[in-house]
Amino acid sequence: MGKGARFPPVPLGPLRVLDGLVRLGTAGAGELAEALGVSTAAVRGHLNSLLRSELVEVAFRRSGAAGPRERVWRATPSGLSQARPRRSSYLLSAFLLAMKAGLGMGGLAELLSEAARQLARTHPVFGGASFPERVHHLRDLLDELGVATRHWEEGEIQKLLLKNYLLTPEFSRYPETYAFHRALAEEVLGVEVEIELAADPRQGGCVLRFRKPAPTSGLTGSKTSKDKT
């Protein structure tokens, strides 16, 4: 997956300012500060940070009675992509509920599995990739979907903890909906994957369990643990 297609995470403070700007459309720092209930100085600092990341731009400069003209800001297309997806969960939930009603939970699980396979084929791992590289590619795909992961090994078993939910909360309690994660992992890794629901929901949604390929692949059995957020 090309690095240029990925958006770096935006810290909470600037993200709140970006979200407020998207809601208003265009706004000066003072207007935005009033809408958010924070100081104008803080908003200006966050806007400058967002400007450096090319997430906002100056739409025009507003003439004032005295002093320099005020900059009026708007979000760039990249900025809109950062702020808007957080509201797509409502639409996704409606689609999932409609599909569950029409297909049943089993049918929905199969549809999610096929969606995962399509995603993996659209963003294939490069030819000749080693198994660790395939695991890394899988984690990159999940990261693009907003799912943070932790990977470690226990003997011959490898585990991948999904730290947060991909689907909306009302679906996250159904084991069938994790068919998406399993199908995606199996398509990318080329091995059988099992799903283990997390005992404590606060620690994550589920764990993907899979075995390393045969030793002829040249992989070592060293024990590792790594977070990806």
Short mmCIF file of C-alpha atoms in Angstrom, two decimals:
data_model
loop_
_atom_site.label_atom_id
_atom_site.label_comp_id
_atom_site.label_asym_id
_atom_site.label_seq_id
_atom_site.Cartn_x
_atom_site.Cartn_y
_atom_site.Cartn_z
CA MET A 1 0.00 0.00 0.00
CA GLY A 2 1.47 3.33 -1.04
CA LYS A 3 2.42 5.61 1.79
CA GLY A 4 1.03 8.60 -0.09
CA ALA A 5 -2.49 7.21 0.23
CA ARG A 6 -2.41 7.23 4.02
CA PHE A 7 -3.43 10.08 6.28
CA PRO A 8 -1.38 10.59 9.45
CA PRO A 9 -3.44 10.73 12.65
CA VAL A 10 -4.45 14.20 13.82
CA PRO A 11 -4.06 14.97 17.56
CA LEU A 12 -7.29 15.52 19.49
CA GLY A 13 -6.91 19.30 19.86
CA PRO A 14 -6.37 20.09 16.16
CA LEU A 15 -8.96 17.45 15.22
CA ARG A 16 -11.59 19.24 17.31
CA VAL A 17 -10.73 22.52 15.56
CA LEU A 18 -10.83 20.80 12.16
CA ASP A 19 -14.19 19.26 12.96
CA GLY A 20 -15.57 22.62 14.07
CA LEU A 21 -14.33 24.26 10.88
CA VAL A 22 -15.98 21.55 8.76
CA ARG A 23 -19.27 22.20 10.57
CA LEU A 24 -19.08 25.96 9.98
CA GLY A 25 -17.81 25.73 6.41
CA THR A 26 -15.61 28.82 6.59
CA ALA A 27 -14.65 30.76 9.70
CA GLY A 28 -12.06 33.05 11.19
CA ALA A 29 -10.13 32.02 14.26
CA GLY A 30 -12.34 34.18 16.49
CA GLU A 31 -15.59 32.69 15.18
CA LEU A 32 -14.23 29.19 15.51
CA ALA A 33 -13.01 29.86 19.04
CA GLU A 34 -16.44 31.15 20.06
CA ALA A 35 -18.18 28.11 18.56
CA LEU A 36 -15.83 25.71 20.34
CA GLY A 37 -15.65 27.60 23.62
CA VAL A 38 -11.86 27.85 23.65
CA SER A 39 -9.38 30.70 23.36
CA THR A 40 -8.64 32.35 20.03
CA ALA A 41 -4.92 31.89 20.62
CA ALA A 42 -5.36 28.12 20.99
CA VAL A 43 -7.45 27.96 17.82
CA ARG A 44 -4.84 29.93 15.87
CA GLY A 45 -2.13 27.54 17.00
CA HIS A 46 -4.14 24.51 15.93
CA LEU A 47 -5.05 26.12 12.59
CA ASN A 48 -1.39 26.76 11.84
CA SER A 49 -0.62 23.13 12.68
CA LEU A 50 -3.43 21.97 10.38
CA LEU A 51 -2.17 24.33 7.66
CA ARG A 52 1.28 22.72 7.78
CA SER A 53 -0.39 19.33 7.34
CA GLU A 54 -2.40 20.71 4.38
CA LEU A 55 -5.69 19.91 6.13
CA VAL A 56 -6.91 23.53 6.08
CA GLU A 57 -6.29 26.52 3.84
CA VAL A 58 -7.02 30.24 3.80
CA ALA A 59 -10.24 30.77 1.85
CA PHE A 60 -9.91 34.57 1.79
CA ARG A 61 -8.84 37.51 3.93
CA ARG A 62 -11.51 39.64 5.58
CA SER A 63 -10.97 43.40 5.78
CA GLY A 64 -11.30 44.92 9.24
CA ALA A 65 -11.73 48.45 10.57
CA ALA A 66 -8.17 48.46 11.81
CA GLY A 67 -5.17 46.18 11.89
CA PRO A 68 -4.24 43.35 9.51
CA ARG A 69 -6.90 41.57 7.50
CA GLU A 70 -8.26 38.45 9.19
CA ARG A 71 -7.69 35.09 7.60
CA VAL A 72 -10.86 33.07 6.98
CA TRP A 73 -10.27 29.34 6.90
CA ARG A 74 -11.79 26.28 5.28
CA ALA A 75 -10.96 22.57 5.27
CA THR A 76 -9.13 21.06 2.30
CA PRO A 77 -10.36 17.80 0.71
CA SER A 78 -7.82 15.95 2.86
CA GLY A 79 -9.16 17.75 5.92
CA LEU A 80 -12.71 16.75 5.05
CA SER A 81 -11.54 13.14 4.75
CA GLN A 82 -10.08 13.35 8.25
CA ALA A 83 -13.18 14.81 9.90
CA ARG A 84 -16.17 13.38 8.07
CA PRO A 85 -15.67 9.58 8.34
CA ARG A 86 -16.32 9.72 12.09
CA ARG A 87 -19.99 10.38 11.29
CA SER A 88 -20.34 7.53 8.79
CA SER A 89 -21.09 5.03 11.59
CA TYR A 90 -24.77 6.01 11.55
CA LEU A 91 -25.11 5.18 7.86
CA LEU A 92 -23.06 1.99 8.25
CA SER A 93 -25.27 0.88 11.13
CA ALA A 94 -28.41 1.45 9.05
CA PHE A 95 -26.96 -0.59 6.15
CA LEU A 96 -25.93 -3.43 8.45
CA LEU A 97 -29.32 -3.57 10.15
CA ALA A 98 -31.06 -3.66 6.76
CA MET A 99 -28.78 -6.45 5.52
CA LYS A 100 -29.23 -8.43 8.75
CA ALA A 101 -33.01 -8.15 8.39
CA GLY A 102 -32.91 -9.29 4.77
CA LEU A 103 -30.14 -11.89 4.87
CA GLY A 104 -30.06 -13.07 8.46
CA MET A 105 -26.90 -13.05 10.55
CA GLY A 106 -25.35 -15.89 8.55
CA GLY A 107 -25.96 -14.09 5.27
CA LEU A 108 -24.54 -10.88 6.69
CA ALA A 109 -21.42 -12.72 7.85
CA GLU A 110 -20.88 -14.15 4.36
CA LEU A 111 -21.35 -10.70 2.82
CA LEU A 112 -18.79 -9.24 5.23
CA SER A 113 -16.39 -12.06 4.37
CA GLU A 114 -16.69 -11.34 0.66
CA ALA A 115 -16.17 -7.63 1.30
CA ALA A 116 -12.96 -8.48 3.16
CA ARG A 117 -11.72 -10.67 0.31
CA GLN A 118 -12.44 -7.90 -2.18
CA LEU A 119 -10.52 -5.44 -0.01
CA ALA A 120 -7.52 -7.76 0.17
CA ARG A 121 -7.53 -8.26 -3.60
CA THR A 122 -7.79 -4.53 -4.21
CA HIS A 123 -4.78 -3.91 -1.95
CA PRO A 124 -2.64 -7.03 -2.53
CA VAL A 125 0.57 -7.81 -0.73
CA PHE A 126 3.58 -7.63 -3.05
CA GLY A 127 4.74 -10.82 -4.73
CA GLY A 128 7.24 -12.93 -2.84
CA ALA A 129 6.42 -11.29 0.50
CA SER A 130 7.60 -13.20 3.56
CA PHE A 131 5.13 -14.18 6.25
CA PRO A 132 6.20 -11.34 8.61
CA GLU A 133 5.71 -8.93 5.71
CA ARG A 134 2.23 -10.34 5.13
CA VAL A 135 1.40 -9.82 8.81
CA HIS A 136 2.67 -6.25 8.53
CA HIS A 137 0.53 -5.70 5.42
CA LEU A 138 -2.54 -7.04 7.25
CA ARG A 139 -1.91 -4.65 10.13
CA ASP A 140 -1.52 -1.79 7.65
CA LEU A 141 -4.90 -2.64 6.10
CA LEU A 142 -6.56 -2.75 9.52
CA ASP A 143 -4.83 0.51 10.42
CA GLU A 144 -6.33 2.11 7.31
CA LEU A 145 -9.74 0.97 8.60
CA GLY A 146 -9.07 2.63 11.94
CA VAL A 147 -8.38 -0.57 13.88
CA ALA A 148 -5.31 -0.54 16.14
CA THR A 149 -3.62 -3.91 16.64
CA ARG A 150 -1.09 -5.74 18.80
CA HIS A 151 0.82 -8.74 17.47
CA TRP A 152 2.75 -11.38 19.41
CA GLU A 153 3.79 -15.03 19.24
CA GLU A 154 3.15 -17.89 21.65
CA GLY A 155 5.22 -20.82 20.45
CA GLU A 156 3.85 -21.88 17.06
CA ILE A 157 0.75 -19.72 17.47
CA GLN A 158 0.65 -16.08 16.42
CA LYS A 159 -2.00 -13.74 17.78
CA LEU A 160 -3.28 -10.40 16.57
CA LEU A 161 -5.37 -8.43 19.04
CA LEU A 162 -7.83 -5.96 17.53
CA LYS A 163 -7.79 -3.18 20.11
CA ASN A 164 -10.93 -1.40 18.97
CA TYR A 165 -14.05 -2.22 17.00
CA LEU A 166 -14.41 -1.84 13.25
CA LEU A 167 -18.20 -2.09 13.23
CA THR A 168 -20.67 -0.09 15.27
CA PRO A 169 -21.17 -1.18 18.93
CA GLU A 170 -24.54 -2.86 18.37
CA PHE A 171 -22.88 -5.34 15.99
CA SER A 172 -19.62 -5.85 17.85
CA ARG A 173 -21.25 -8.31 20.28
CA TYR A 174 -22.09 -10.77 17.47
CA PRO A 175 -19.27 -13.28 16.78
CA GLU A 176 -20.53 -13.67 13.20
CA THR A 177 -19.58 -10.11 12.32
CA TYR A 178 -15.91 -10.88 12.97
CA ALA A 179 -16.05 -12.98 9.80
CA PHE A 180 -14.76 -9.84 8.08
CA HIS A 181 -11.56 -9.86 10.11
CA ARG A 182 -10.99 -13.58 9.65
CA ALA A 183 -11.58 -13.49 5.89
CA LEU A 184 -9.29 -10.49 5.50
CA ALA A 185 -6.53 -12.18 7.51
CA GLU A 186 -6.86 -15.49 5.64
CA GLU A 187 -6.76 -13.75 2.26
CA VAL A 188 -3.65 -11.73 3.15
CA LEU A 189 -1.76 -14.35 5.16
CA GLY A 190 -2.69 -17.44 3.16
CA VAL A 191 -3.24 -19.51 6.32
CA GLU A 192 -6.24 -20.61 8.35
CA VAL A 193 -7.30 -18.06 10.97
CA GLU A 194 -9.42 -18.59 14.10
CA ILE A 195 -11.36 -15.95 16.02
CA GLU A 196 -11.13 -15.67 19.79
CA LEU A 197 -13.43 -13.09 21.39
CA ALA A 198 -11.66 -10.97 23.99
CA ALA A 199 -12.60 -11.92 27.55
CA ASP A 200 -12.66 -8.27 28.59
CA PRO A 201 -14.29 -5.95 25.98
CA ARG A 202 -12.25 -3.08 27.40
CA GLN A 203 -9.11 -4.81 26.14
CA GLY A 204 -10.30 -5.10 22.56
CA GLY A 205 -12.84 -6.75 20.31
CA CYS A 206 -11.25 -10.07 19.39
CA VAL A 207 -8.00 -11.92 18.82
CA LEU A 208 -7.06 -13.51 15.50
CA ARG A 209 -5.12 -16.77 16.01
CA PHE A 210 -3.04 -18.38 13.28
CA ARG A 211 -0.01 -20.61 12.81
CA LYS A 212 3.20 -19.74 11.05
CA PRO A 213 3.80 -21.54 7.76
CA ALA A 214 6.13 -24.53 7.63
CA PRO A 215 9.74 -23.91 8.79
CA THR A 216 10.90 -24.12 5.16
CA SER A 217 9.72 -20.51 4.80
CA GLY A 218 12.79 -19.45 6.79
CA LEU A 219 10.89 -17.83 9.63
CA THR A 220 12.32 -17.96 13.14
CA GLY A 221 10.41 -18.85 16.26
CA SER A 222 11.50 -15.85 18.30
CA LYS A 223 8.90 -14.39 20.58
CA THR A 224 7.94 -10.80 19.80
CA SER A 225 5.33 -8.31 20.92
CA LYS A 226 4.53 -5.06 19.20
CA ASP A 227 1.75 -2.49 19.32
CA LYS A 228 0.42 -0.67 16.29
CA THR A 229 -1.79 2.33 16.86
#
